[in-house]
XYZ file of C-alpha atoms in Angstrom:
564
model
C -33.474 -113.390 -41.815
C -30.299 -112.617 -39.620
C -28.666 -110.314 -42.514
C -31.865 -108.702 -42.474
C -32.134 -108.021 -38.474
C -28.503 -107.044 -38.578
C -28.613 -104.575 -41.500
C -31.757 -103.146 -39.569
C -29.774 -102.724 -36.066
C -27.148 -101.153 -38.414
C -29.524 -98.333 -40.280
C -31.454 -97.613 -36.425
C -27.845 -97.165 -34.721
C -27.400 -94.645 -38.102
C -30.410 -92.845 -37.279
C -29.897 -92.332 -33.874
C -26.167 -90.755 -34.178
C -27.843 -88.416 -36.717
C -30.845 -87.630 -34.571
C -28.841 -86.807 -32.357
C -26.426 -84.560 -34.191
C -29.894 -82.684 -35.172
C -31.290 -82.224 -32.036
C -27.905 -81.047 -30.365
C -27.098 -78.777 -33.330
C -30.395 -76.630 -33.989
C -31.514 -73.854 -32.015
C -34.839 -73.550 -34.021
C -36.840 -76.495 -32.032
C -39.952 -76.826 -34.775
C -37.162 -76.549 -37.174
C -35.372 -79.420 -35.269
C -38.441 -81.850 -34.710
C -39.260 -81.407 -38.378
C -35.786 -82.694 -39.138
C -35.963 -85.819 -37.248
C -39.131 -87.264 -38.633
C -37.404 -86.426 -42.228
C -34.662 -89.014 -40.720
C -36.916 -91.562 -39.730
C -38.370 -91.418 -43.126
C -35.121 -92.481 -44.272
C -33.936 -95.233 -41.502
C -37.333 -96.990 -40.630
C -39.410 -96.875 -44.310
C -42.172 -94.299 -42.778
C -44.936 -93.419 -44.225
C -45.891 -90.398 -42.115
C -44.837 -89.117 -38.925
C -46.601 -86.750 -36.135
C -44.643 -85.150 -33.323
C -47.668 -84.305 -30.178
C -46.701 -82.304 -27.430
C -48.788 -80.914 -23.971
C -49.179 -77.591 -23.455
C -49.491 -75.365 -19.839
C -53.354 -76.896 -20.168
C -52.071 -80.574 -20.544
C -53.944 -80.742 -24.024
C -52.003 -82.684 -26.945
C -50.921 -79.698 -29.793
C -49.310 -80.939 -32.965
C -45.288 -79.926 -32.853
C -44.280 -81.456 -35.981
C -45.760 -83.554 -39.110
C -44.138 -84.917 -42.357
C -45.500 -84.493 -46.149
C -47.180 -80.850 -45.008
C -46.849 -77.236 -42.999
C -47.348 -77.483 -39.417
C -50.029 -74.808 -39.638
C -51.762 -76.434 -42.928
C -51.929 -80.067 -40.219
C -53.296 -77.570 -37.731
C -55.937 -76.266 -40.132
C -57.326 -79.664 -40.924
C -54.742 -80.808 -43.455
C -54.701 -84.350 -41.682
C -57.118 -86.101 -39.694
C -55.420 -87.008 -36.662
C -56.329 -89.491 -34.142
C -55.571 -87.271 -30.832
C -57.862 -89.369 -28.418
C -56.707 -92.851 -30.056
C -52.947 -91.660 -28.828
C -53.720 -89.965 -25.248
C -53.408 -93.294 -23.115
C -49.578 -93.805 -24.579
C -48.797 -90.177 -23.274
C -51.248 -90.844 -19.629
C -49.487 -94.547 -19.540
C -46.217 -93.850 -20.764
C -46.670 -97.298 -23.012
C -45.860 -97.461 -26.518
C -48.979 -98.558 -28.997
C -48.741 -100.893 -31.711
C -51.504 -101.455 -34.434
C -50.287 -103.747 -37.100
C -53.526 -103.403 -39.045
C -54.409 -99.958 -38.754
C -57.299 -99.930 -41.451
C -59.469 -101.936 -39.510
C -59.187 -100.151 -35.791
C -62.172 -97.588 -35.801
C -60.280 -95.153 -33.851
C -57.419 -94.849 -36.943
C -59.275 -95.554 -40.303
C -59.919 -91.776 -41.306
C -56.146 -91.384 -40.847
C -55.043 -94.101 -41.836
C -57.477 -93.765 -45.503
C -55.288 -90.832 -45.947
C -52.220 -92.888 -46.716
C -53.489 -96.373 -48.119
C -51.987 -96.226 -51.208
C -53.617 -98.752 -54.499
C -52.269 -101.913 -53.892
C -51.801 -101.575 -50.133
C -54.011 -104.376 -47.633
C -52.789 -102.161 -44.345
C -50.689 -100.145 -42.970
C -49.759 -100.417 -39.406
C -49.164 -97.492 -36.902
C -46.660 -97.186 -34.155
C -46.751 -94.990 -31.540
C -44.360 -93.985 -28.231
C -44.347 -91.751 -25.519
C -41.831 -88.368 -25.345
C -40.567 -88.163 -21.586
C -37.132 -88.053 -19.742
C -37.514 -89.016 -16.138
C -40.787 -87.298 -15.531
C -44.337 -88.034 -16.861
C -44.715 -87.942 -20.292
C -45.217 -85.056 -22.308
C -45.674 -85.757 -25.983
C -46.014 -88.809 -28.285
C -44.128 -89.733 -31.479
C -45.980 -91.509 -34.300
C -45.463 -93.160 -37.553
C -47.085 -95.377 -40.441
C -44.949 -98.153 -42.306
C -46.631 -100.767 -44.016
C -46.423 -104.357 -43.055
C -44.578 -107.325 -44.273
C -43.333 -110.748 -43.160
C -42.429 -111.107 -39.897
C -44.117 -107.678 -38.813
C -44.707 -108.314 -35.374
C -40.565 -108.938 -34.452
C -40.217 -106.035 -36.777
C -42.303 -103.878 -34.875
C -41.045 -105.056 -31.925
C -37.631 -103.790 -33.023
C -38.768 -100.426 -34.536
C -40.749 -100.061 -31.206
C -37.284 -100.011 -28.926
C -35.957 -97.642 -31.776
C -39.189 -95.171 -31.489
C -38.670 -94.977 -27.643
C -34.802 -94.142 -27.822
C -35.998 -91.344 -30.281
C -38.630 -89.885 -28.057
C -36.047 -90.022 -25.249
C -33.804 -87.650 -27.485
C -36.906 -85.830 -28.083
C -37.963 -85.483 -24.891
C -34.833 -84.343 -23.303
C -34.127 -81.487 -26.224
C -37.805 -80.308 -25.521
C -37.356 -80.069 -21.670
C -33.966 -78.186 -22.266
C -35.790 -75.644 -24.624
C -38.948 -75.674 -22.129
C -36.378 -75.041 -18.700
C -34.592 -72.068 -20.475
C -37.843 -70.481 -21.454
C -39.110 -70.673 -18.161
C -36.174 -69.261 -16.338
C -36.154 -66.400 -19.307
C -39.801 -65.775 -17.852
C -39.053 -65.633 -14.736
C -36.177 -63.270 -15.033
C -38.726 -60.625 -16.967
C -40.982 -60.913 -14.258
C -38.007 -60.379 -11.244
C -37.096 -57.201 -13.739
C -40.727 -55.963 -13.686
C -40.350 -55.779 -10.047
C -36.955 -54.553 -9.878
C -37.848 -51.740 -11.844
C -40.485 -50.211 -9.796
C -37.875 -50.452 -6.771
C -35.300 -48.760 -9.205
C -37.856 -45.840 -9.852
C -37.447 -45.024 -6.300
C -33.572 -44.284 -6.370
C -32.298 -40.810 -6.988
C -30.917 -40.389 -10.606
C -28.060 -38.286 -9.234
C -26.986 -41.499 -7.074
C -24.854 -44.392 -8.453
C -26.081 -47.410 -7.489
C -23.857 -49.687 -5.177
C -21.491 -51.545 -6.941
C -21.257 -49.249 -10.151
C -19.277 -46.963 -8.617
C -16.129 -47.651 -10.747
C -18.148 -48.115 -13.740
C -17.296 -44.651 -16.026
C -19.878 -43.626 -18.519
C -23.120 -41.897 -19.350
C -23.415 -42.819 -22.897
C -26.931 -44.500 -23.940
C -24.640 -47.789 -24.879
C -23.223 -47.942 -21.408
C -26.485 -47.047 -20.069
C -28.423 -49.322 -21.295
C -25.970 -51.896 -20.104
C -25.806 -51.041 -16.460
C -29.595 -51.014 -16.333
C -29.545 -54.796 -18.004
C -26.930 -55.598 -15.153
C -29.384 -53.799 -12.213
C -31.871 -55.967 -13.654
C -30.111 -59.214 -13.878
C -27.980 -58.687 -10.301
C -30.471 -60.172 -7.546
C -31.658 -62.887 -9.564
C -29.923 -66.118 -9.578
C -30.154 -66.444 -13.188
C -26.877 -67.397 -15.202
C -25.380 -64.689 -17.017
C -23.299 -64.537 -20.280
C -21.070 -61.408 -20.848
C -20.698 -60.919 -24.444
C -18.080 -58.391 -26.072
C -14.276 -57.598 -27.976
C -11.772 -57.731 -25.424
C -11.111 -54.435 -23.437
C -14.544 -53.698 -23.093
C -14.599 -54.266 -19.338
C -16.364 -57.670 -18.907
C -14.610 -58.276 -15.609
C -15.444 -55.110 -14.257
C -19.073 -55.583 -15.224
C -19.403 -59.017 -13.651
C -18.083 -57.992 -10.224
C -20.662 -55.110 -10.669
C -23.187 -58.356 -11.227
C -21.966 -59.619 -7.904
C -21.962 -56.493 -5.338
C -25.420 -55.839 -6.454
C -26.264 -59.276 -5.505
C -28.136 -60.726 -2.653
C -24.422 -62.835 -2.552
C -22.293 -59.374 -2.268
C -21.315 -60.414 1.451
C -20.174 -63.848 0.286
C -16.988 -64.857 -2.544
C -16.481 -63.444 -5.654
C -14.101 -65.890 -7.773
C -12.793 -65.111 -11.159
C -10.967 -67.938 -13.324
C -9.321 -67.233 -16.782
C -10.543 -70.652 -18.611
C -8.062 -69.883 -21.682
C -4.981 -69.258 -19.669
C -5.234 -72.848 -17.951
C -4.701 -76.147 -19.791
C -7.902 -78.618 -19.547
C -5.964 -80.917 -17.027
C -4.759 -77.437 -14.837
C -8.590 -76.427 -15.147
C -9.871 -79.253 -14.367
C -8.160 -78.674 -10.718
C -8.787 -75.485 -10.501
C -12.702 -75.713 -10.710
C -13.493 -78.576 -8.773
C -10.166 -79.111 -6.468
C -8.524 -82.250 -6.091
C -7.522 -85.340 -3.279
C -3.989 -85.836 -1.616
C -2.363 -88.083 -4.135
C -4.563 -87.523 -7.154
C -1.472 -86.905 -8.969
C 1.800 -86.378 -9.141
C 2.316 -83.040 -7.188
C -0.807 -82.534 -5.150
C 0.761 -83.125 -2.029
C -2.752 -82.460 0.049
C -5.896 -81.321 -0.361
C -6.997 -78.692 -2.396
C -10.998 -76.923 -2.587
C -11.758 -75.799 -6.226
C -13.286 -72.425 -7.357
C -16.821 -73.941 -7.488
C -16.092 -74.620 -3.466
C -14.077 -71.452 -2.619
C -17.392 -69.541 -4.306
C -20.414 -71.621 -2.460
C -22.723 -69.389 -1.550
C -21.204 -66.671 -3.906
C -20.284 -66.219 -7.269
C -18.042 -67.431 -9.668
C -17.215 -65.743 -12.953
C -15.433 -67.795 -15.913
C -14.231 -65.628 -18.431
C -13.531 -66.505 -21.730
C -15.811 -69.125 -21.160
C -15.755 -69.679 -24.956
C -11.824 -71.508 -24.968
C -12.490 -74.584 -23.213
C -12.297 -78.073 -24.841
C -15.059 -80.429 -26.079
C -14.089 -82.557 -23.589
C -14.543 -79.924 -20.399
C -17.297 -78.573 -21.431
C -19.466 -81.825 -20.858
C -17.665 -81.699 -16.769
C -19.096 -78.177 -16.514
C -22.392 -79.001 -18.015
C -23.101 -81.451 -15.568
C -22.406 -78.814 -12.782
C -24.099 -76.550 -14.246
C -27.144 -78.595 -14.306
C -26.864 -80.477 -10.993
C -24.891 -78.520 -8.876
C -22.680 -81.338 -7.501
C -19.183 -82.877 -8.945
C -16.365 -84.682 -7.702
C -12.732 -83.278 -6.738
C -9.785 -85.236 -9.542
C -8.937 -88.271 -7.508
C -12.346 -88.077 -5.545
C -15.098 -89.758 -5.063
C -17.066 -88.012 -2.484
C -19.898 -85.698 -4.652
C -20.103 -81.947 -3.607
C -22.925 -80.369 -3.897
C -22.393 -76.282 -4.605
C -24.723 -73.256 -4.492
C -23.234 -71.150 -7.115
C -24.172 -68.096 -8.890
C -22.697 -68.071 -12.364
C -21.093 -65.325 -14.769
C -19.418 -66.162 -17.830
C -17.341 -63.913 -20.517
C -16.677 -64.376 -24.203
C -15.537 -62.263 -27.157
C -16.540 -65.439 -29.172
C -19.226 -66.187 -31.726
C -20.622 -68.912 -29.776
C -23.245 -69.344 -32.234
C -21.120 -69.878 -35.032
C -19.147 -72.080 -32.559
C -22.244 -74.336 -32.117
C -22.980 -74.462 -35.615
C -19.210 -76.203 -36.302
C -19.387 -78.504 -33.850
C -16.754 -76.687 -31.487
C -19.169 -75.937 -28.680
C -22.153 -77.919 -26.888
C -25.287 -76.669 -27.835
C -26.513 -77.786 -24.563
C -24.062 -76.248 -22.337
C -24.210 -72.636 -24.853
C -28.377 -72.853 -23.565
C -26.844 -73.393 -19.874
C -24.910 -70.553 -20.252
C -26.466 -67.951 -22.335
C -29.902 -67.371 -19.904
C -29.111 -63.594 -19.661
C -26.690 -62.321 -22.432
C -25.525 -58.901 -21.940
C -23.894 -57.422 -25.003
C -20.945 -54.887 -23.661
C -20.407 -52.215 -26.608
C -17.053 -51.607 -28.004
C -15.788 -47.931 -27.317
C -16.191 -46.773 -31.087
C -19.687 -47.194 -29.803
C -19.401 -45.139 -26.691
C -17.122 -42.196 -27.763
C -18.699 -40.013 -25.513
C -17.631 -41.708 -22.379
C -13.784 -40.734 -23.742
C -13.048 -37.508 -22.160
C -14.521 -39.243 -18.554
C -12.903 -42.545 -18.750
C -9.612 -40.635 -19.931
C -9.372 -37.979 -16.571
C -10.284 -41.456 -14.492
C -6.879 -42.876 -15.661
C -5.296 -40.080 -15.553
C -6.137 -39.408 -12.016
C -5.324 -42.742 -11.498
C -2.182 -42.352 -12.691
C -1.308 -39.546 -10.678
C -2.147 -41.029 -7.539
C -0.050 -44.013 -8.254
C 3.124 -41.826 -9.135
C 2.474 -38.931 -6.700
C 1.908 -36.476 -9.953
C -0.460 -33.786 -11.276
C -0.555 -34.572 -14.784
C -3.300 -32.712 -16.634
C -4.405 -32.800 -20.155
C -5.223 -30.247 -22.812
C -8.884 -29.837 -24.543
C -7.383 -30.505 -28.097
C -5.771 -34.460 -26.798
C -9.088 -34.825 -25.649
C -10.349 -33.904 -28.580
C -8.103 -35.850 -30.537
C -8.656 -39.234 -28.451
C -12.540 -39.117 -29.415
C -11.658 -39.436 -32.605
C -10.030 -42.829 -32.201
C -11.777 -45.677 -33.232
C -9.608 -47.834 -29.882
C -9.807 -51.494 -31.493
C -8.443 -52.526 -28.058
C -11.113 -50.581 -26.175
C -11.016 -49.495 -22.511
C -7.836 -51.358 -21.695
C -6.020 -49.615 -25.211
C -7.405 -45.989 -23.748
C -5.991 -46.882 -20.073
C -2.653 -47.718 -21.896
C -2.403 -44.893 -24.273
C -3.625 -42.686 -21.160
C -0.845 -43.975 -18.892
C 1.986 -43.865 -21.536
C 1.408 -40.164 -22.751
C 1.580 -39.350 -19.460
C 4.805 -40.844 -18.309
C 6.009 -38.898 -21.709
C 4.239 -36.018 -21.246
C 6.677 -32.494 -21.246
C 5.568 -30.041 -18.425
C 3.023 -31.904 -16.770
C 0.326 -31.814 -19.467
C -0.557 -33.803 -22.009
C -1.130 -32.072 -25.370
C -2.046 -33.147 -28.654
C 1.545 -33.654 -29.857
C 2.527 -36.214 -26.897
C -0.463 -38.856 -27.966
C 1.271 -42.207 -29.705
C 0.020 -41.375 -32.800
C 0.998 -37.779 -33.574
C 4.763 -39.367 -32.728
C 4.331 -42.326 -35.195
C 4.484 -44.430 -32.240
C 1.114 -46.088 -32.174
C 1.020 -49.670 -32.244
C -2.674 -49.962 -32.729
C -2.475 -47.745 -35.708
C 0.605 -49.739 -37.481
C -1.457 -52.646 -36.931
C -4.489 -51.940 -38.311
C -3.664 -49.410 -41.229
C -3.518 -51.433 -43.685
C -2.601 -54.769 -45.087
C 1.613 -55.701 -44.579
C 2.624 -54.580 -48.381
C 0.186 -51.823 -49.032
C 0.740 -48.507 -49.812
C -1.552 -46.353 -47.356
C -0.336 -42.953 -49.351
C -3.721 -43.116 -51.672
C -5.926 -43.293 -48.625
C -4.159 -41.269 -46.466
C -3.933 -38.336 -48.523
C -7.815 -38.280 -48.942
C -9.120 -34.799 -48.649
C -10.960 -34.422 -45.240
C -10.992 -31.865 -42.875
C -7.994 -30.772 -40.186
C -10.057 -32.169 -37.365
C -9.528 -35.508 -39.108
C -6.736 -36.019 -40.563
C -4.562 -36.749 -37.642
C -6.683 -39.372 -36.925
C -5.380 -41.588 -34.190
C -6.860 -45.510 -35.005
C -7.874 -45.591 -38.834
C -11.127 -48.336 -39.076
C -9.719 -51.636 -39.931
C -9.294 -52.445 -42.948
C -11.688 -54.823 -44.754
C -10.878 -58.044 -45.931
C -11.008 -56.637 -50.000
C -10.254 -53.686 -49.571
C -12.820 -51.117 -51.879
C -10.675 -48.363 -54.588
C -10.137 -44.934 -52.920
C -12.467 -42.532 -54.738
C -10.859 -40.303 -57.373
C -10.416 -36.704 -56.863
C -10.590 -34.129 -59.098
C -7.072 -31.986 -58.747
C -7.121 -28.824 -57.331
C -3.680 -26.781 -56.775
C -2.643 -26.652 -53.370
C -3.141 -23.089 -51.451
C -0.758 -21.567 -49.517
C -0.631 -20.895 -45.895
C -1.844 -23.459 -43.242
C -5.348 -24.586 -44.713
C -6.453 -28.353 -45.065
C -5.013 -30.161 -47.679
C -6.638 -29.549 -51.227
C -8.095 -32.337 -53.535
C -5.333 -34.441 -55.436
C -5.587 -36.537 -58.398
C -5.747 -40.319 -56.468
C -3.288 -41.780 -59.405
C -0.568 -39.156 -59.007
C 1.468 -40.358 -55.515
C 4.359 -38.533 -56.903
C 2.588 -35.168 -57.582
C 1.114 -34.923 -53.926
C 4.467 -36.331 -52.681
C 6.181 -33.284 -53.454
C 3.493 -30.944 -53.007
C 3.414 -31.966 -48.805
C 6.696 -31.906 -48.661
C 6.829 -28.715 -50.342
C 4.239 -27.405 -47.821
C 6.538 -29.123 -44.683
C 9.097 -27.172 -45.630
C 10.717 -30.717 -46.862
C 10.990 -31.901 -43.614
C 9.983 -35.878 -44.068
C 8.599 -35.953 -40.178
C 6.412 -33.118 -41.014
C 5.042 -34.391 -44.418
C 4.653 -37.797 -42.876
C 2.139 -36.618 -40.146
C 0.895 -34.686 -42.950
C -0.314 -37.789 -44.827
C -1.104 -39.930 -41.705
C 2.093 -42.025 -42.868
C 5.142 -42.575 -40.606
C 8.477 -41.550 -41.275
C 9.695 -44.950 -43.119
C 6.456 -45.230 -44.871
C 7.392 -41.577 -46.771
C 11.129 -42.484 -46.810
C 10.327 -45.562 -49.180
C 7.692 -43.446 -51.316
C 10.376 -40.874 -52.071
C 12.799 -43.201 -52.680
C 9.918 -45.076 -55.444
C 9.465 -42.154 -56.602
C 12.884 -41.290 -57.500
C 12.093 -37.354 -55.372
C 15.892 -35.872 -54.384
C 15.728 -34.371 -51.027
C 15.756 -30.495 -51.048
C 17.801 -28.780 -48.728
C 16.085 -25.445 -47.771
């Protein structure tokens, strides 16, 4: 009898650390519930199980159910004993039938299951609750054997640690649905206030926002929706894309603009430097704090704080920020004195958090904490329109900050729209700042951009695999307005066989290249450096190569150098 209660503790210990795994893993909640009672099938011998949960009336809906569809148990597929189960979700006490066949109030159901040589079947039942008043029941059927009453005493304490689990995934799901509600209803009314404003004026706090594009638009008017509510928000985007920018805009359009605004880089700070960082720390808490220090989470009470790359901090942290997060109070390192903190929060990420949560490298509780609002910032191949704008704003910036009157010619504008910017905003600002430090007369033309010098660091990078000859693709037919152009797309994983063209002779003059032969590198080799006047510079921006990419393809190709 011992080996047999011990082996039982053993299995129910089992099933709760996979229960739990479920329940913390799944962002599909019937898909979730569903999951579980396939577990207890496994760890307690069930029979069937039935998930119940209230809804905004307070009446007992069906949530999950073994052996069938949830909408085939809704239609009638099982006869459920609803009213038999409503005083364990009024009470909040679990119900135990050992002989279910006989109770009046269970036979129908119970019929369902009986199976030939079967004298009863007993049914357990326990509440789903955290701390509050129950809110759902969990059920199951297991037949009965020796000893059933200890037994059932046993599987009872295991039921009620499952509906606990239960419970607390359901009010998680429940609390971010309701603060997703009432965000769409503060939007409704922010957007008959919004109607009111001018379209000519920028609203407060977007005034160093530069764009007009529908991506960026579209984004601003998410972040005029999202700014006077207190709801968490999760910036999502590549890097360069101006999350920073956009959650100070988040903050001055606040009803919190008057008070902090505190920014914290989680994935330059080690967990231990972090740690201090957020939530300050005592004279003496260790070696080197020499007094008293307030945290960010202090420093922005009453304001806002804004954690970017949210999406680097340890397993280990992220249960600390959870807990402020949902309480609003924590504990200086060293401390023991809890502050409490009214904090607005903004987070940033260029992450898959999803895929994150799915491996096991991110809470799924604190990723439903944090992503309450995502806003999705677009990359700048998304937004080329906003080039030419966001390129005079640095330049003019530039100017100022060197005392000069740089301008720029239509043609490098032209040319920078066609680059796809893999860095973004922050790669334009750069490229921006360094042509003009370069540029000849005090204008920057096509010729002093990175990439018509072979200079572009962006463009080495993402040309092409280390070892791969970029002279099939390059030399491509494609029109003059393209094929100088600045950030080639990245290249794909396995990369896909250039297209054969059919060959055409090459015409005289200054016309766009004509169609080669894809196998013959040697053949269009020596017809652009014919056409360059065999000038290997020349021929290299010809073919989009750089100057040591064409010096090794001669030299391959066994092509003497002419000297005209």
């Amino acid at each position: 009898m011992n080996k047999i209660r011990i082996d039982d503790s053993e299995a129910h210990l089992i099933g709760i650390y996979e229960i739990g795994k479920v329940l913390g893993a799944s962002f599909d909640l019937d898909r979730a519930l569903h999951d579980v009672l396939n577990i207890l099938s496994s760890y307690l011998a069930m029979r069937h199980g039935v998930i119940m949960l209230t809804d905004h009336d307070d009446r007992l809906v069906m949530a999950a159910v073994t052996g069938m569809s949830l909408a085939e148990a809704k239609g009638g597929g099982i006869r459920y004993p609803v009213e038999a189960i409503r005083p364990v979700v009024d009470r909040g006490m679990p119900m135990v039938v050992p002989s279910a066949v006989g109770d009046p109030d269970l036979a129908d159901y119970i019929a369902e299951f009986l199976e030939p040589d079967d004298d009863s079947l007993a049914f357990l039942c326990v509440p789903i609750k955290t701390n509050d008043k129950p809110f759902g029941s969990l059920s199951v059927l297991r037949g009965r054997e020796s000893g059933a009453l200890r037994g059932f005493q046993h599987d009872i304490r295991f039921l009620t640690m499952v509906g606990t689990l239960i419970g607390q995934t359901v009010s998680l799901y429940r609390k971010v649905l309701a603060d997703r509600e009432r965000l769409m209803e503060d939007n409704v009314r922010l957007q008959k206030q919004v109607i009111k404003i001018a379209p000519s004026a920028a609203p407060h706090g977007m005034d160093d926002i530069i764009g007009a594009s529908d991506a960026i638009s579209n984004v601003l008017g998410q972040i005029q929706q999202a700014a006077p509510t207190k709801a968490t928000v999760l910036l999502r985007g590549e890097s360069g894309t101006g999350k920073e920018m956009m959650a100070q805009a988040l903050h001055q359009m606040s009803k919190r603009a008057q008070k902090p605004f505190i920014k914290v880089n989680c994935a330059a700070l080690s967990e231990s430097v972090l740690e201090s960082e957020l939530f300050g720390h005592e004279k003496g808490a260790f070696t080197g704090a020499i007094a008293e220090r307030k945290g960010r989470f202090e420093l922005a009470n009453g304001g806002t704080l804004f954690l970017d790359e949210i999406g680097e901090i340890s397993q280990a942290f992220q249960s600390k920020l959870l807990r402020v997060l949902q309480e609003g109070e924590f504990e200086r390192v060293g401390g023991v004195k809890t502050i409490k903190v009214d904090v607005r929060l903004v987070a940033a990420t260029n992450r898959d958090l999803e895929a994150a949560v799915t491996k096991g490298e991110f809470r799924a509780d604190l990723y439903f904490r944090l992503n309450v609002v995502p806003i999705f910032l677009p990359p700048l191949r998304d937004r080329k329109a906003d080039i030419p704008a966001l390129a005079d704003h640095f330049l003019k910036q530039f100017n100022q900050e060197n005392g000069r009157t740089v301008g720029i010619t239509a043609k490098a504008l032209q040319t920078l729209q066609r680059c796809n910017f893999p860095g973004n905003v922050r790669e334009l600002e750069n490229c921006v700042y360094r042509s003009a430090t370069m540029a000849a007369d005090g204008v920057i033309d096509e010729i002093d951009l990175s990439c018509k010098r072979d200079t572009c660091l962006s463009s080495t990078l993402w040309g092409g695999k280390p070892g791969q000859s970029n002279l099939a693709a390059a030399i491509q037919p494609h029109d003059a307005g393209h094929h100088h152009h600045h950030h080639p797309t990245p290249a794909p994983q396995t990369p896909a066989p250039a297209p054969a063209a059919q060959p055409a002779p090459v015409p005289a003059g200054d016309g766009d290249e004509a169609e080669l032969d894809a196998d013959d590198e040697r053949g269009r080799l020596i017809q652009a450096m014919e056409r360059c006047g065999w000038v290997q510079a020349k021929a290299a921006r010809l073919l989009g190569l750089t100057p040591r990419q064409i010096g090794y393809a001669l030299k391959k190709h066994n092509i003497e150098i002419r000297q005209l």
